[in-house]
Amino acid sequence: EILGGEGGLVVPAGDSAALAAALVELLRDPARRTRMGEAAIRRSRAHFTPALHFARWTALLRGVAAA
């Protein structure tokens, strides 16, 4: 999930011109790249910890076992 361009950019699938434009935009703005990278790291640390993965897998497997 990309939130408001904070942790990454979204371009239409198959649109190589849009992808190239997004890459050029990031190449020209090192401060933005840094901000986006830091935001992505913060999000990853908040939402994808081992404890959260364990809890989600446990809930999934319990749901499957109960079905």
JSON list of C-alpha atoms in Angstrom, two decimals:
[
{"chain": "A", "resi": 1, "resn": "GLU", "atom": "CA", "xyz": [0.00, 0.00, 0.00]},
{"chain": "A", "resi": 2, "resn": "ILE", "atom": "CA", "xyz": [1.40, 3.38, -1.02]},
{"chain": "A", "resi": 3, "resn": "LEU", "atom": "CA", "xyz": [0.01, 6.17, 1.13]},
{"chain": "A", "resi": 4, "resn": "GLY", "atom": "CA", "xyz": [-0.20, 9.53, -0.60]},
{"chain": "A", "resi": 5, "resn": "GLY", "atom": "CA", "xyz": [3.16, 9.14, -2.27]},
{"chain": "A", "resi": 6, "resn": "GLU", "atom": "CA", "xyz": [4.75, 9.10, 1.17]},
{"chain": "A", "resi": 7, "resn": "GLY", "atom": "CA", "xyz": [6.50, 5.74, 0.91]},
{"chain": "A", "resi": 8, "resn": "GLY", "atom": "CA", "xyz": [6.57, 5.35, -2.86]},
{"chain": "A", "resi": 9, "resn": "LEU", "atom": "CA", "xyz": [5.02, 6.36, -6.13]},
{"chain": "A", "resi": 10, "resn": "VAL", "atom": "CA", "xyz": [2.29, 4.64, -8.12]},
{"chain": "A", "resi": 11, "resn": "VAL", "atom": "CA", "xyz": [2.23, 4.62, -11.90]},
{"chain": "A", "resi": 12, "resn": "PRO", "atom": "CA", "xyz": [-0.28, 2.93, -14.20]},
{"chain": "A", "resi": 13, "resn": "ALA", "atom": "CA", "xyz": [0.58, -0.66, -15.09]},
{"chain": "A", "resi": 14, "resn": "GLY", "atom": "CA", "xyz": [2.29, -0.90, -18.45]},
{"chain": "A", "resi": 15, "resn": "ASP", "atom": "CA", "xyz": [2.89, 2.85, -18.72]},
{"chain": "A", "resi": 16, "resn": "SER", "atom": "CA", "xyz": [6.62, 3.02, -19.26]},
{"chain": "A", "resi": 17, "resn": "ALA", "atom": "CA", "xyz": [6.52, 6.79, -19.86]},
{"chain": "A", "resi": 18, "resn": "ALA", "atom": "CA", "xyz": [4.87, 7.35, -16.47]},
{"chain": "A", "resi": 19, "resn": "LEU", "atom": "CA", "xyz": [7.42, 5.05, -14.82]},
{"chain": "A", "resi": 20, "resn": "ALA", "atom": "CA", "xyz": [10.29, 6.91, -16.47]},
{"chain": "A", "resi": 21, "resn": "ALA", "atom": "CA", "xyz": [8.85, 10.26, -15.38]},
{"chain": "A", "resi": 22, "resn": "ALA", "atom": "CA", "xyz": [8.47, 9.06, -11.79]},
{"chain": "A", "resi": 23, "resn": "LEU", "atom": "CA", "xyz": [12.06, 7.78, -11.74]},
{"chain": "A", "resi": 24, "resn": "VAL", "atom": "CA", "xyz": [13.42, 11.03, -13.17]},
{"chain": "A", "resi": 25, "resn": "GLU", "atom": "CA", "xyz": [11.40, 12.95, -10.57]},
{"chain": "A", "resi": 26, "resn": "LEU", "atom": "CA", "xyz": [13.01, 10.93, -7.79]},
{"chain": "A", "resi": 27, "resn": "LEU", "atom": "CA", "xyz": [16.48, 11.14, -9.31]},
{"chain": "A", "resi": 28, "resn": "ARG", "atom": "CA", "xyz": [16.21, 14.92, -9.29]},
{"chain": "A", "resi": 29, "resn": "ASP", "atom": "CA", "xyz": [15.04, 15.14, -5.68]},
{"chain": "A", "resi": 30, "resn": "PRO", "atom": "CA", "xyz": [17.37, 13.36, -3.24]},
{"chain": "A", "resi": 31, "resn": "ALA", "atom": "CA", "xyz": [15.62, 14.89, -0.22]},
{"chain": "A", "resi": 32, "resn": "ARG", "atom": "CA", "xyz": [12.30, 13.40, -1.36]},
{"chain": "A", "resi": 33, "resn": "ARG", "atom": "CA", "xyz": [13.94, 10.01, -1.89]},
{"chain": "A", "resi": 34, "resn": "THR", "atom": "CA", "xyz": [15.28, 10.18, 1.65]},
{"chain": "A", "resi": 35, "resn": "ARG", "atom": "CA", "xyz": [11.88, 11.19, 3.09]},
{"chain": "A", "resi": 36, "resn": "MET", "atom": "CA", "xyz": [10.13, 8.42, 1.17]},
{"chain": "A", "resi": 37, "resn": "GLY", "atom": "CA", "xyz": [12.67, 5.83, 2.25]},
{"chain": "A", "resi": 38, "resn": "GLU", "atom": "CA", "xyz": [12.42, 6.87, 5.89]},
{"chain": "A", "resi": 39, "resn": "ALA", "atom": "CA", "xyz": [8.61, 6.80, 5.73]},
{"chain": "A", "resi": 40, "resn": "ALA", "atom": "CA", "xyz": [8.69, 3.31, 4.22]},
{"chain": "A", "resi": 41, "resn": "ILE", "atom": "CA", "xyz": [11.02, 2.09, 6.97]},
{"chain": "A", "resi": 42, "resn": "ARG", "atom": "CA", "xyz": [8.77, 3.58, 9.69]},
{"chain": "A", "resi": 43, "resn": "ARG", "atom": "CA", "xyz": [5.70, 1.92, 8.15]},
{"chain": "A", "resi": 44, "resn": "SER", "atom": "CA", "xyz": [7.48, -1.40, 7.83]},
{"chain": "A", "resi": 45, "resn": "ARG", "atom": "CA", "xyz": [8.62, -1.33, 11.45]},
{"chain": "A", "resi": 46, "resn": "ALA", "atom": "CA", "xyz": [5.13, -0.41, 12.64]},
{"chain": "A", "resi": 47, "resn": "HIS", "atom": "CA", "xyz": [3.10, -2.86, 10.55]},
{"chain": "A", "resi": 48, "resn": "PHE", "atom": "CA", "xyz": [5.32, -5.81, 9.71]},
{"chain": "A", "resi": 49, "resn": "THR", "atom": "CA", "xyz": [7.03, -6.88, 12.92]},
{"chain": "A", "resi": 50, "resn": "PRO", "atom": "CA", "xyz": [7.66, -10.57, 13.62]},
{"chain": "A", "resi": 51, "resn": "ALA", "atom": "CA", "xyz": [5.12, -10.42, 16.46]},
{"chain": "A", "resi": 52, "resn": "LEU", "atom": "CA", "xyz": [2.43, -9.08, 14.13]},
{"chain": "A", "resi": 53, "resn": "HIS", "atom": "CA", "xyz": [3.23, -11.70, 11.49]},
{"chain": "A", "resi": 54, "resn": "PHE", "atom": "CA", "xyz": [2.98, -14.42, 14.12]},
{"chain": "A", "resi": 55, "resn": "ALA", "atom": "CA", "xyz": [-0.36, -13.09, 15.38]},
{"chain": "A", "resi": 56, "resn": "ARG", "atom": "CA", "xyz": [-1.79, -12.85, 11.86]},
{"chain": "A", "resi": 57, "resn": "TRP", "atom": "CA", "xyz": [-0.64, -16.34, 10.89]},
{"chain": "A", "resi": 58, "resn": "THR", "atom": "CA", "xyz": [-1.96, -17.74, 14.15]},
{"chain": "A", "resi": 59, "resn": "ALA", "atom": "CA", "xyz": [-5.37, -16.15, 13.56]},
{"chain": "A", "resi": 60, "resn": "LEU", "atom": "CA", "xyz": [-5.44, -17.40, 9.97]},
{"chain": "A", "resi": 61, "resn": "LEU", "atom": "CA", "xyz": [-4.52, -20.95, 10.92]},
{"chain": "A", "resi": 62, "resn": "ARG", "atom": "CA", "xyz": [-7.04, -20.99, 13.76]},
{"chain": "A", "resi": 63, "resn": "GLY", "atom": "CA", "xyz": [-9.71, -19.84, 11.32]},
{"chain": "A", "resi": 64, "resn": "VAL", "atom": "CA", "xyz": [-8.77, -22.57, 8.86]},
{"chain": "A", "resi": 65, "resn": "ALA", "atom": "CA", "xyz": [-8.72, -25.21, 11.59]},
{"chain": "A", "resi": 66, "resn": "ALA", "atom": "CA", "xyz": [-12.17, -24.11, 12.80]},
{"chain": "A", "resi": 67, "resn": "ALA", "atom": "CA", "xyz": [-13.69, -24.30, 9.31]}
]
